[in-house]
Coordinates of C-alpha atoms and ligand atoms in Angstrom, one line a residue:
X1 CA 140.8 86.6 91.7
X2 CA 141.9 89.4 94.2
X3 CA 142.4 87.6 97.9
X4 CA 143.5 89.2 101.1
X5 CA 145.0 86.2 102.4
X6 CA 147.2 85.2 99.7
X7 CA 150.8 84.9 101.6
X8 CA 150.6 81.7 103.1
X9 CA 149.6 80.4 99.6
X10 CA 152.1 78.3 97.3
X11 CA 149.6 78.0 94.6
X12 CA 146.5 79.6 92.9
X13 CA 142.9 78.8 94.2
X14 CA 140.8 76.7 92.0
X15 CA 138.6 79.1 90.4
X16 CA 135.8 76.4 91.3
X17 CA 137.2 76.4 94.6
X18 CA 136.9 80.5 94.1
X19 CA 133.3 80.9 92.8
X20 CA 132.2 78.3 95.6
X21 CA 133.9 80.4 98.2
X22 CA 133.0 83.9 97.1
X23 CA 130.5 86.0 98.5
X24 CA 130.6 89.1 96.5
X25 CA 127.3 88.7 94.3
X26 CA 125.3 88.7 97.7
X27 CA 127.0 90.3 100.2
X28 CA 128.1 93.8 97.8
X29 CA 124.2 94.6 99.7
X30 CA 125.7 96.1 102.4
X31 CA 128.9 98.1 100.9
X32 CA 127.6 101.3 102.9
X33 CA 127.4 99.9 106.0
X34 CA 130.9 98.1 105.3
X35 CA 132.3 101.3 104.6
X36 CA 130.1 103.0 107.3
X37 CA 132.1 100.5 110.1
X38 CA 135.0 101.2 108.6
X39 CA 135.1 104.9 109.0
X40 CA 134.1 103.9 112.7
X41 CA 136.7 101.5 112.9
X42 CA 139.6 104.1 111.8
X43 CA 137.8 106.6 113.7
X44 CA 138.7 104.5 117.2
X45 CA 142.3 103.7 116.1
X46 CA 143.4 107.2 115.6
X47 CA 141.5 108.6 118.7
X48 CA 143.6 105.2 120.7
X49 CA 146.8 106.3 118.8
X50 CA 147.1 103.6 116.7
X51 CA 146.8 105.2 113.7
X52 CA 147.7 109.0 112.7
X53 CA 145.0 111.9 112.4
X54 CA 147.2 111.8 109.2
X55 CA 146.4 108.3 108.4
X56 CA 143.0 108.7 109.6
X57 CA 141.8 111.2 107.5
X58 CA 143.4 109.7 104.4
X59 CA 141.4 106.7 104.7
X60 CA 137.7 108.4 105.4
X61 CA 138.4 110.5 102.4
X62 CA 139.2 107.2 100.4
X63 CA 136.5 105.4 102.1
X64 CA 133.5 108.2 101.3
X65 CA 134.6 108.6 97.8
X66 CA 134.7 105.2 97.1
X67 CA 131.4 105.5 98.7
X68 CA 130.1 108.2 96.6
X69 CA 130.9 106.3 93.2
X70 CA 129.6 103.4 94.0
X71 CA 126.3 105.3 94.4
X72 CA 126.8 106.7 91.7
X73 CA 127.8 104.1 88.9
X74 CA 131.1 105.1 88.3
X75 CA 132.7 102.1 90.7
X76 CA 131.3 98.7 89.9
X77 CA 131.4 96.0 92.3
X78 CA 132.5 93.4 90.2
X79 CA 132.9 89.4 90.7
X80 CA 136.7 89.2 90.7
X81 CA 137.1 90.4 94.4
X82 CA 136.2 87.7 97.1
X83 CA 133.9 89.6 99.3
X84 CA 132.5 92.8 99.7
X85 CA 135.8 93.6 102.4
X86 CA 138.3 92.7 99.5
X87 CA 136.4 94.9 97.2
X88 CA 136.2 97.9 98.8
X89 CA 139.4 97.9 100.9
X90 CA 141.9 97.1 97.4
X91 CA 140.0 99.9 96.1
X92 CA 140.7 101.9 99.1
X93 CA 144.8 101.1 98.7
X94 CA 144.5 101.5 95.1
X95 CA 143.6 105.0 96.1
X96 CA 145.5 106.0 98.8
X97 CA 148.4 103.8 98.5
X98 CA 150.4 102.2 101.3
X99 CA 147.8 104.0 104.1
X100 CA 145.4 102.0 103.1
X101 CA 147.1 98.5 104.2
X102 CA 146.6 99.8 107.9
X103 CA 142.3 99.7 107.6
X104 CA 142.4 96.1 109.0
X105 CA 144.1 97.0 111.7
X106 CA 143.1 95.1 114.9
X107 CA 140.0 94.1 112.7
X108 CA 139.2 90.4 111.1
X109 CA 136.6 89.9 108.5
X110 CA 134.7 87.7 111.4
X111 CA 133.9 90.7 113.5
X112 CA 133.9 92.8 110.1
X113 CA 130.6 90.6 108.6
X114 CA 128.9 90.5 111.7
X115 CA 129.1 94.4 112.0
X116 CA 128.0 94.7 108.4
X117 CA 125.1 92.4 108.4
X118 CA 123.8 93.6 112.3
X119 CA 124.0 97.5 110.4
X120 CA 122.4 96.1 107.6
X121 CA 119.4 93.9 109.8
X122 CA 119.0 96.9 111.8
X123 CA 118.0 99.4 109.1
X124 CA 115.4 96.7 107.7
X125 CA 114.2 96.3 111.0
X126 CA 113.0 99.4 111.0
X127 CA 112.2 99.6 107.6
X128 CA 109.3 96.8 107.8
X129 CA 108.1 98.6 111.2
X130 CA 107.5 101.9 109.0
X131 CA 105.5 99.5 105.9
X132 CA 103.6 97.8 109.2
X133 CA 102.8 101.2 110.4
X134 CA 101.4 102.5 107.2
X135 CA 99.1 99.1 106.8
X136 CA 98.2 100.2 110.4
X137 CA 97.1 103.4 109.5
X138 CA 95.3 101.9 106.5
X139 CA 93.5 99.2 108.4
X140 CA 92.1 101.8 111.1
X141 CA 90.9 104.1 108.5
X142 CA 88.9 100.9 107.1
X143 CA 87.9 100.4 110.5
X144 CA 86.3 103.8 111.4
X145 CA 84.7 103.5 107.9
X146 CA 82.6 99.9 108.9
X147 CA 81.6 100.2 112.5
X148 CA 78.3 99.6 111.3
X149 CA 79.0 97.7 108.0
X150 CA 77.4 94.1 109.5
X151 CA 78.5 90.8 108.5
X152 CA 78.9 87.0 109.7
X153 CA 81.3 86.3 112.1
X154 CA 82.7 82.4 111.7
X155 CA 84.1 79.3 113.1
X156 CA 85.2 76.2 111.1
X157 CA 84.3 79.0 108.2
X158 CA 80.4 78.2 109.3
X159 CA 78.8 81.5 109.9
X160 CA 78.8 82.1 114.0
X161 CA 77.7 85.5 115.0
X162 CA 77.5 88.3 113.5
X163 CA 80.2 90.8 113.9
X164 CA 81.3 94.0 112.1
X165 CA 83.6 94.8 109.4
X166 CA 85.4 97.1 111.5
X167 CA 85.8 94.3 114.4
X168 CA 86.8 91.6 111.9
X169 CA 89.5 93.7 110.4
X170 CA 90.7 94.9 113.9
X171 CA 91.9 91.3 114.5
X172 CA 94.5 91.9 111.7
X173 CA 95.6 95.1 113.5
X174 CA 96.0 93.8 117.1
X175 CA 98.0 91.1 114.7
X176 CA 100.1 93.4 112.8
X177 CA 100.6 95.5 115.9
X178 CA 102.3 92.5 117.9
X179 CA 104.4 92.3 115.4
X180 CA 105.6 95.9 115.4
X181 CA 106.5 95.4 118.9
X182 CA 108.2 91.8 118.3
X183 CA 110.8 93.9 116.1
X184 CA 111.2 96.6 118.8
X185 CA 112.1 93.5 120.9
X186 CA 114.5 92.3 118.5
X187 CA 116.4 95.8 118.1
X188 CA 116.8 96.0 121.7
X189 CA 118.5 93.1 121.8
X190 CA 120.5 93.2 118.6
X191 CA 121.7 96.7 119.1
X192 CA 125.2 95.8 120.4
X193 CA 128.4 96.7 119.0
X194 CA 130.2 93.2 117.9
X195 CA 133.4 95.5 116.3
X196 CA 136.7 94.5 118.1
X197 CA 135.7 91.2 118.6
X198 CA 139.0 90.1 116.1
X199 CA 138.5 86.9 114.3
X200 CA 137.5 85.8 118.4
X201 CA 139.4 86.0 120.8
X202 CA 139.8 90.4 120.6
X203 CA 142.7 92.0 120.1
X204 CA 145.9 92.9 121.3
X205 CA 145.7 96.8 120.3
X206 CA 144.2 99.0 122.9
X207 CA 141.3 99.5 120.8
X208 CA 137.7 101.3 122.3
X209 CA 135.1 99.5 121.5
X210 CA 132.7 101.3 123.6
X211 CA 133.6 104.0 121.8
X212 CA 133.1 103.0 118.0
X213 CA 129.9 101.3 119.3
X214 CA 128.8 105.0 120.0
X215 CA 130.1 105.9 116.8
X216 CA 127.5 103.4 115.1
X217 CA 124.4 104.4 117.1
X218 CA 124.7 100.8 119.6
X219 CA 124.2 100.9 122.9
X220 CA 127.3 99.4 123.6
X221 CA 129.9 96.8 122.6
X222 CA 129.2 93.1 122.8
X223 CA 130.0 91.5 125.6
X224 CA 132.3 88.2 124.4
X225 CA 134.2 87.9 121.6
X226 CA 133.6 84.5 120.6
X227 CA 129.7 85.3 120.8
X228 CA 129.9 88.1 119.0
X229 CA 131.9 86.7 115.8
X230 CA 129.1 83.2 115.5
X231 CA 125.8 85.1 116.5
X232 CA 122.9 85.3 114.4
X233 CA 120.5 84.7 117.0
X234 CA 119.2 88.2 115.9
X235 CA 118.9 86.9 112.1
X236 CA 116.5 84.1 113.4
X237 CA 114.7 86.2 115.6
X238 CA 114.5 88.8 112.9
X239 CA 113.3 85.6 110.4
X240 CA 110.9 84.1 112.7
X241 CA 108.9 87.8 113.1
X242 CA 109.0 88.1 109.3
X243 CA 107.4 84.2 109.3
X244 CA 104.6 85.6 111.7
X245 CA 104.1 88.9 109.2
X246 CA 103.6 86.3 106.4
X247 CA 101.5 84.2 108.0
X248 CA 99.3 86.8 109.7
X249 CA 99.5 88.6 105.8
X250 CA 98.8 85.1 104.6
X251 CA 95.5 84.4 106.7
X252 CA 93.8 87.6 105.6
X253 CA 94.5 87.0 102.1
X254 CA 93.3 83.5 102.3
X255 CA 90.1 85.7 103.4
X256 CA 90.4 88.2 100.8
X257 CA 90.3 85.4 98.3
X258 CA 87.1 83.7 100.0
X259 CA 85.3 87.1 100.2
X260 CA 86.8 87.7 96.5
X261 CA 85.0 84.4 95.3
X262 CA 81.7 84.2 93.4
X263 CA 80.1 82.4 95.7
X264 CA 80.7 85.2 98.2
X265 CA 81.4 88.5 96.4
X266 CA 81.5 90.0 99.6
X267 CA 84.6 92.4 98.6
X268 CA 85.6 93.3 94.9
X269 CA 89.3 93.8 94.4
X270 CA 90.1 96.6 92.9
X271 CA 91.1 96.4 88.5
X272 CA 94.5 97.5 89.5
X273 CA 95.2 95.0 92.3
X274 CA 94.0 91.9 89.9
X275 CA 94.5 89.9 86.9
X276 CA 93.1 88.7 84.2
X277 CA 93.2 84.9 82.4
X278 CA 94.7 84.0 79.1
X279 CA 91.6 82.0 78.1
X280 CA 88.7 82.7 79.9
X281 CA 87.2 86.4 79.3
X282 CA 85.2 86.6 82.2
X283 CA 88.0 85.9 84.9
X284 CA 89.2 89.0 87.4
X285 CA 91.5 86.9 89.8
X286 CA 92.9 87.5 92.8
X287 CA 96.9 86.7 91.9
X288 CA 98.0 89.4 94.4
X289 CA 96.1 87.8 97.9
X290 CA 97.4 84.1 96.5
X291 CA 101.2 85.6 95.9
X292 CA 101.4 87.0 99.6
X293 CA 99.9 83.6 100.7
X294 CA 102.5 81.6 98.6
X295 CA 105.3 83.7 99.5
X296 CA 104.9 82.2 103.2
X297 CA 106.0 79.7 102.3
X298 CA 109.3 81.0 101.1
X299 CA 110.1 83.2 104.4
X300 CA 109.0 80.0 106.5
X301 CA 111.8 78.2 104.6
X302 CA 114.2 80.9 105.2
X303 CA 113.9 80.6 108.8
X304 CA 114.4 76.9 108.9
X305 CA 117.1 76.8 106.8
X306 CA 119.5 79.8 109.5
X307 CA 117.9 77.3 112.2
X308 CA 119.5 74.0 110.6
X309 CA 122.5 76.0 109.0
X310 CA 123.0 77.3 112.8
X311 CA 122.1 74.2 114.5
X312 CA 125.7 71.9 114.4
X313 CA 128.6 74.8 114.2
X314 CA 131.1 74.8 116.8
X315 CA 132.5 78.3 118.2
X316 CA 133.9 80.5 116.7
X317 CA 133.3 81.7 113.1
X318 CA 133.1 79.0 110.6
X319 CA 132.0 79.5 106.5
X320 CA 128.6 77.9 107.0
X321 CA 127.8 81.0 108.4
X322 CA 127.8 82.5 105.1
X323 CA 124.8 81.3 104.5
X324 CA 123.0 83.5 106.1
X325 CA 123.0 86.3 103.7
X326 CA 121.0 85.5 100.7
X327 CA 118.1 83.7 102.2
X328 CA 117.7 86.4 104.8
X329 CA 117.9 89.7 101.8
X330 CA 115.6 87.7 100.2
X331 CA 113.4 87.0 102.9
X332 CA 113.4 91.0 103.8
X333 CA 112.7 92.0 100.5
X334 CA 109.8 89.3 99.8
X335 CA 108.1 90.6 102.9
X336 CA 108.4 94.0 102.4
X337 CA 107.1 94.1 98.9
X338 CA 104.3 91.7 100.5
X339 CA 103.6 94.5 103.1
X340 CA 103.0 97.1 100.5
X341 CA 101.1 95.3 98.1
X342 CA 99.0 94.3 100.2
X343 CA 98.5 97.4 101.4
X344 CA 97.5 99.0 98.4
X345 CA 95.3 96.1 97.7
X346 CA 93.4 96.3 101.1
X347 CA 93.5 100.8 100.8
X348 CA 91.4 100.3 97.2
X349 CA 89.4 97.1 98.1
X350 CA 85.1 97.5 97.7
X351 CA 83.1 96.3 100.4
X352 CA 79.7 95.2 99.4
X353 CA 77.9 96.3 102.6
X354 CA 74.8 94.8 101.5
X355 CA 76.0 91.6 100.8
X356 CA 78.1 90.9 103.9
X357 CA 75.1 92.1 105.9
X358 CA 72.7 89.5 103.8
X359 CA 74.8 86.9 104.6
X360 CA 75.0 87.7 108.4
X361 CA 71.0 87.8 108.1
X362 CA 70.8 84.3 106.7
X363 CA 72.7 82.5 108.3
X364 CA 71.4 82.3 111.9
X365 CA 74.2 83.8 113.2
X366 CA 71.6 85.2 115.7
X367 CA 70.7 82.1 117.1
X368 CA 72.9 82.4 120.1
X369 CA 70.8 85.9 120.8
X370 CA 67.7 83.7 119.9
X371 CA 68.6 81.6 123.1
X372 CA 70.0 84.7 125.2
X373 CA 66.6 85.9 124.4
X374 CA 64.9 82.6 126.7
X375 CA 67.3 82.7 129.0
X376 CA 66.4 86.2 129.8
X377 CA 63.0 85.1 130.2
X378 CA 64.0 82.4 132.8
X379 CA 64.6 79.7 130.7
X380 CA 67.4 77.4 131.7
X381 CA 70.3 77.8 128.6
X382 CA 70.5 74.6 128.2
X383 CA 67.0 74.0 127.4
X384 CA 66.9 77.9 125.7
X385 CA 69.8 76.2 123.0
X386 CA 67.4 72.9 122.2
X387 CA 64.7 75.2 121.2
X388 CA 66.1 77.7 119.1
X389 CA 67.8 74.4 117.5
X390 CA 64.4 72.9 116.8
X391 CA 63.7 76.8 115.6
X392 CA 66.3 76.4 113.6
X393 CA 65.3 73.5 111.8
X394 CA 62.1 74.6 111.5
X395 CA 63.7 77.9 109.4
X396 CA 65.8 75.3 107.7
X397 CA 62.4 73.1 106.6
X398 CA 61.1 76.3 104.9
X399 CA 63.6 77.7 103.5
X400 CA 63.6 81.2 105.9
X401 CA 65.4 83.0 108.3
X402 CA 64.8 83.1 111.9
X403 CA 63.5 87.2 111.7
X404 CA 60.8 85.5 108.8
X405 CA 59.2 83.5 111.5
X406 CA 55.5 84.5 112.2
X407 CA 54.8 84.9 116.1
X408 CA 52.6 82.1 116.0
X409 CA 55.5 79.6 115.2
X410 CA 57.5 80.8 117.1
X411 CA 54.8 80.1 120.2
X412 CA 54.2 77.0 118.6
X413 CA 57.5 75.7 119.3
X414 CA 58.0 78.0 122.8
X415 CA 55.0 80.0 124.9
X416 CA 57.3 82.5 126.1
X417 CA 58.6 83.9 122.6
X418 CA 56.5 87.6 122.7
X419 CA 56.7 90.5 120.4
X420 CA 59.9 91.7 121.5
X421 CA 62.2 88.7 119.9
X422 CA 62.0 90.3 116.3
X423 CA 63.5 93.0 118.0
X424 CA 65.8 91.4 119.8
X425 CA 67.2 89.2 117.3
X426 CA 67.7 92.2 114.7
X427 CA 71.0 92.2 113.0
X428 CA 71.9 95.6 115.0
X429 CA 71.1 94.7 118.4
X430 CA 72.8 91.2 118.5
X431 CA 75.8 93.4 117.6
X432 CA 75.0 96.2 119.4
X433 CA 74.5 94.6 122.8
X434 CA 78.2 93.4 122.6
X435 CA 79.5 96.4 124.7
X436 CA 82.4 94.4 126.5
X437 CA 85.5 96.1 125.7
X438 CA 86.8 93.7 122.6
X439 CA 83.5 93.4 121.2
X440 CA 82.0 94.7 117.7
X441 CA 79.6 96.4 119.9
X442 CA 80.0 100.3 118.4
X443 CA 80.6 102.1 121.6
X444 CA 83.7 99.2 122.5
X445 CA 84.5 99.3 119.0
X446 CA 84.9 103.7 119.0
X447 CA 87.4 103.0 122.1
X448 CA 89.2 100.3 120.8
X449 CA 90.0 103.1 117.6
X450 CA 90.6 106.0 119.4
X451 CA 92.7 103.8 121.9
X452 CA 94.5 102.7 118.6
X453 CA 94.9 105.6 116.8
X454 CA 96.9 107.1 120.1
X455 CA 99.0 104.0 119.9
X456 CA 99.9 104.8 116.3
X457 CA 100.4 108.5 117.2
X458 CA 102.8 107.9 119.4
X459 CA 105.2 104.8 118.3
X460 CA 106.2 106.5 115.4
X461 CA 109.2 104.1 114.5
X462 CA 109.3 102.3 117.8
X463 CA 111.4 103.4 120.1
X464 CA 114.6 103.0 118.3
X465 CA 116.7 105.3 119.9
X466 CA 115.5 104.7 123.6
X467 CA 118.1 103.2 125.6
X468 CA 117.5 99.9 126.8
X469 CA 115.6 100.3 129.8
X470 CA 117.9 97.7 132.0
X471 CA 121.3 99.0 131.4
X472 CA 123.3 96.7 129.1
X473 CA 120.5 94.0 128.2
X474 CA 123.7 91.5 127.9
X475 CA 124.0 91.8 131.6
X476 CA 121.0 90.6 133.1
Ligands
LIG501 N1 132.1 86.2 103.4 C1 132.3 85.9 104.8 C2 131.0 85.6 105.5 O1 130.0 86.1 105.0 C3 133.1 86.9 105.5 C4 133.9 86.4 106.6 C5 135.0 85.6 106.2 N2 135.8 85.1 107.3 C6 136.6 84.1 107.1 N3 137.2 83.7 108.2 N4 136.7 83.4 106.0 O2 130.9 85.0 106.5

């Protein structure tokens, strides 16, 4: 047991007590970034006079090699320190000697962890942006590929209208596109410097904290100590847009699957992206879509459980707060490997044009151009929807599609049907007369892309470094 408190103690801690208490398993994640403050952190004190240049340098040297072997294997971070702070800064006096004892300086593990784990947030931040990006980029290539791969469009999963390929899957990117910019909103309003904050009430050293918030890359130093020590508002912000990934990720696998399914065989998954079954030869199932969709579940839970940990702790710092670390790393790293996964799934996926267009064919989903058709012809739409329902039924009774019916029947049933309705009820111009700018129609849908592809041009990581564009965001 190694403790950086042990003074006030007349006895040993329980090594229950100690395991229970101990954070080192999870929170030895972020030993760069603890290191990476720290070098801040003694930057400030000798620039303020606090410590030596003497002292200073000493303890970066200490700090980067302990750094370095850590990377590389020679330093294990092993379970008898507390917490990733005892760890590295025995090591550092181990080192160095009695220099080392002066690191903490005008510093408390309270304002210490919520440096480390903002550093740490705001690197994965951006790190799920750039996965987004590249399904982006994947998802617009599929869509340039299908502006004219047709295929039904549905509600309650009953086959609607028909739509494109390119227009269904550009739902998904307007989807994963919101939630690029959600996390450009959450670094903007993370990005503050909580270093200096003490254990909560600052210190009385003269430290600079606008200055080793510069030092880090923030755009300034929090703005009350107490805040700074017991927020994680940024963790549940940062959970909540990982919830909406999953579940956006989550829908279009549950599609995947359906389009996957025998009954629909509209896509094949690719050998590489699917399994096989123990027992029955046949099987090629889709364990990758259904993983992402359970995983949900998982990143859902993750955000309730910082919500109810958060919900009933006084101010300042108190232990619960602990708990924020492993549900959150584990929530990152589901979602990331969810991102790319499914990425690669999606990038190698086969579309079965002919199928998906089939399906659009015989499924009425040009009914509502059926009834356009009347209304066009000065029929009232009301009366234009009861007649192409008794059409309908009338395809239903024989077993046809609406394009199958003779002229005859369709006069039968309506004296202004003429010539023109096959045409006007084709596959292509029911899409193709959706020009509105949202539409699958292929003129909107060639804006919408090159619209898109100028969007994914220029965000390249989101605009991480701008300032914020208000000043200080804490002041307004
Ligand atoms: N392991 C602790 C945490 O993650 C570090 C802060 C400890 N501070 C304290 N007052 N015990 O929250």
């Amino acid at each position: 047991m190694a403790q950086l408190w042990g003074g006030r103690f007349t006895k040993e801690t329980d090594q229950l007590v100690y395991n229970f208490n101990a954070s080192i398993s999870f929170d030895q994640k972020f030993y760069k970034q603890d290191i990476e403050g720290s070098i801040a952190h003694v930057t400030m004190l000798a620039k303020q006079g606090i410590l030596t240049e003497q002292e200073r340098d000493d303890i970066v040297d200490g700090l980067k090699s302990i750094l370095t072997d850590v990377e590389n294997g020679t330093l294990k971070i092993t379970g008898e320190y507390e917490d990733i702070h005892s760890f590295v800064e025995a090591n550092l006096i181990r080192r160095i000697g009695d220099t080392g004892k002066k690191l903490h300086t005008g510093r408390s593990r309270n304002d210490q962890v919520a440096l480390d784990m903002r550093l740490y947030t705001r690197e994965e931040v951006q790190a799920v942006d750039v996965l987004l990006k590249g399904l982006l980029q994947t998802l617009l290539k599929l869509m340039e590929e299908n502006i004219d791969t047709y295929m039904p469009g549905f509600t309650h999963l009953q086959k609607a209208q028909p739509v494109t390929l390119a227009h269904h899957i550009g739902a998904y990117f307007e989807m994963f596109k919101r939630d690029r910019q959600r996390l450009s909103d959450i670094y903007r309003r993370m990005n503050y410097c909580p270093l200096g904050a003490g254990a909560l009430a600052g210190t009385t050293y003269p430290l600079d904290r606008e200055y080793t918030a510069k030092l880090l890359g923030f755009y300034g130093p929090t703005l009350n100590s107490m805040d700074s020590v017991s927020d994680r508002d940024y963790l549940i912000e940062f959970l909540a847009a990982l919830s909406t990934i999953m579940m956006h990720l989550s829908r279009f696998c549950e599609e995947i699957i359906i389009w996957n399914s025998n009954e629909y065989r509209f896509v094949e998954i690719d050998d590489g992206y699917s399994t096989g079954s123990s027992i029955m030869p046949q099987k090629k199932n889709p364990d990758i879509a259904e993983l992402v969709r359970g995983k949900t579940g998982r990143v859902y839970g993750a955000l309730m459980s910082i919500l109810t940990t958060m919900k009933g702790i006084p101010l300042a710092y108190n232990k619960d707060m602990q708990e924020d670390k492993e549900l959150t790393f584990d929530a990152i790293d589901t979602v990331k490997g969810c991102i790319a996964l499914f990425d690669g799934m999606a990038a190698t996926m086969k579309f079965r044009k002919e199928v998906m267009e089939d399906s659009a064919k015989n499924g009425f989903t040009n009914a509502t151009d059926a009834a356009d058709y009347l209304v066009n012809h000065g029929v009232a739409f009301r009366d234009a929807h009861s007649i192409v329902g008794r059409l309908v039924l009338h395809c239903i009774d024989k077993g046809i599609a609406l394009d199958d019916m003779s002229l005859e029947e369709y006069r039968s049933i309506s004296p202004v049907f003429e010539e023109d309705i096959y045409e006007a009820i084709s596959l292509r111009t029911c899409v193709e007369k959706r020009t509105t700018i949202g539409a699958p129609g292929q003129e909107a849908m060639k804006q919408v892309i090159d619209e898109e592809k100028k969007y994914l041009e220029a965000a390249i990581f989101g605009p991480w470094s701008a300032e914020p564009q208000n000043g200080r965001e804490n002041d307004a």
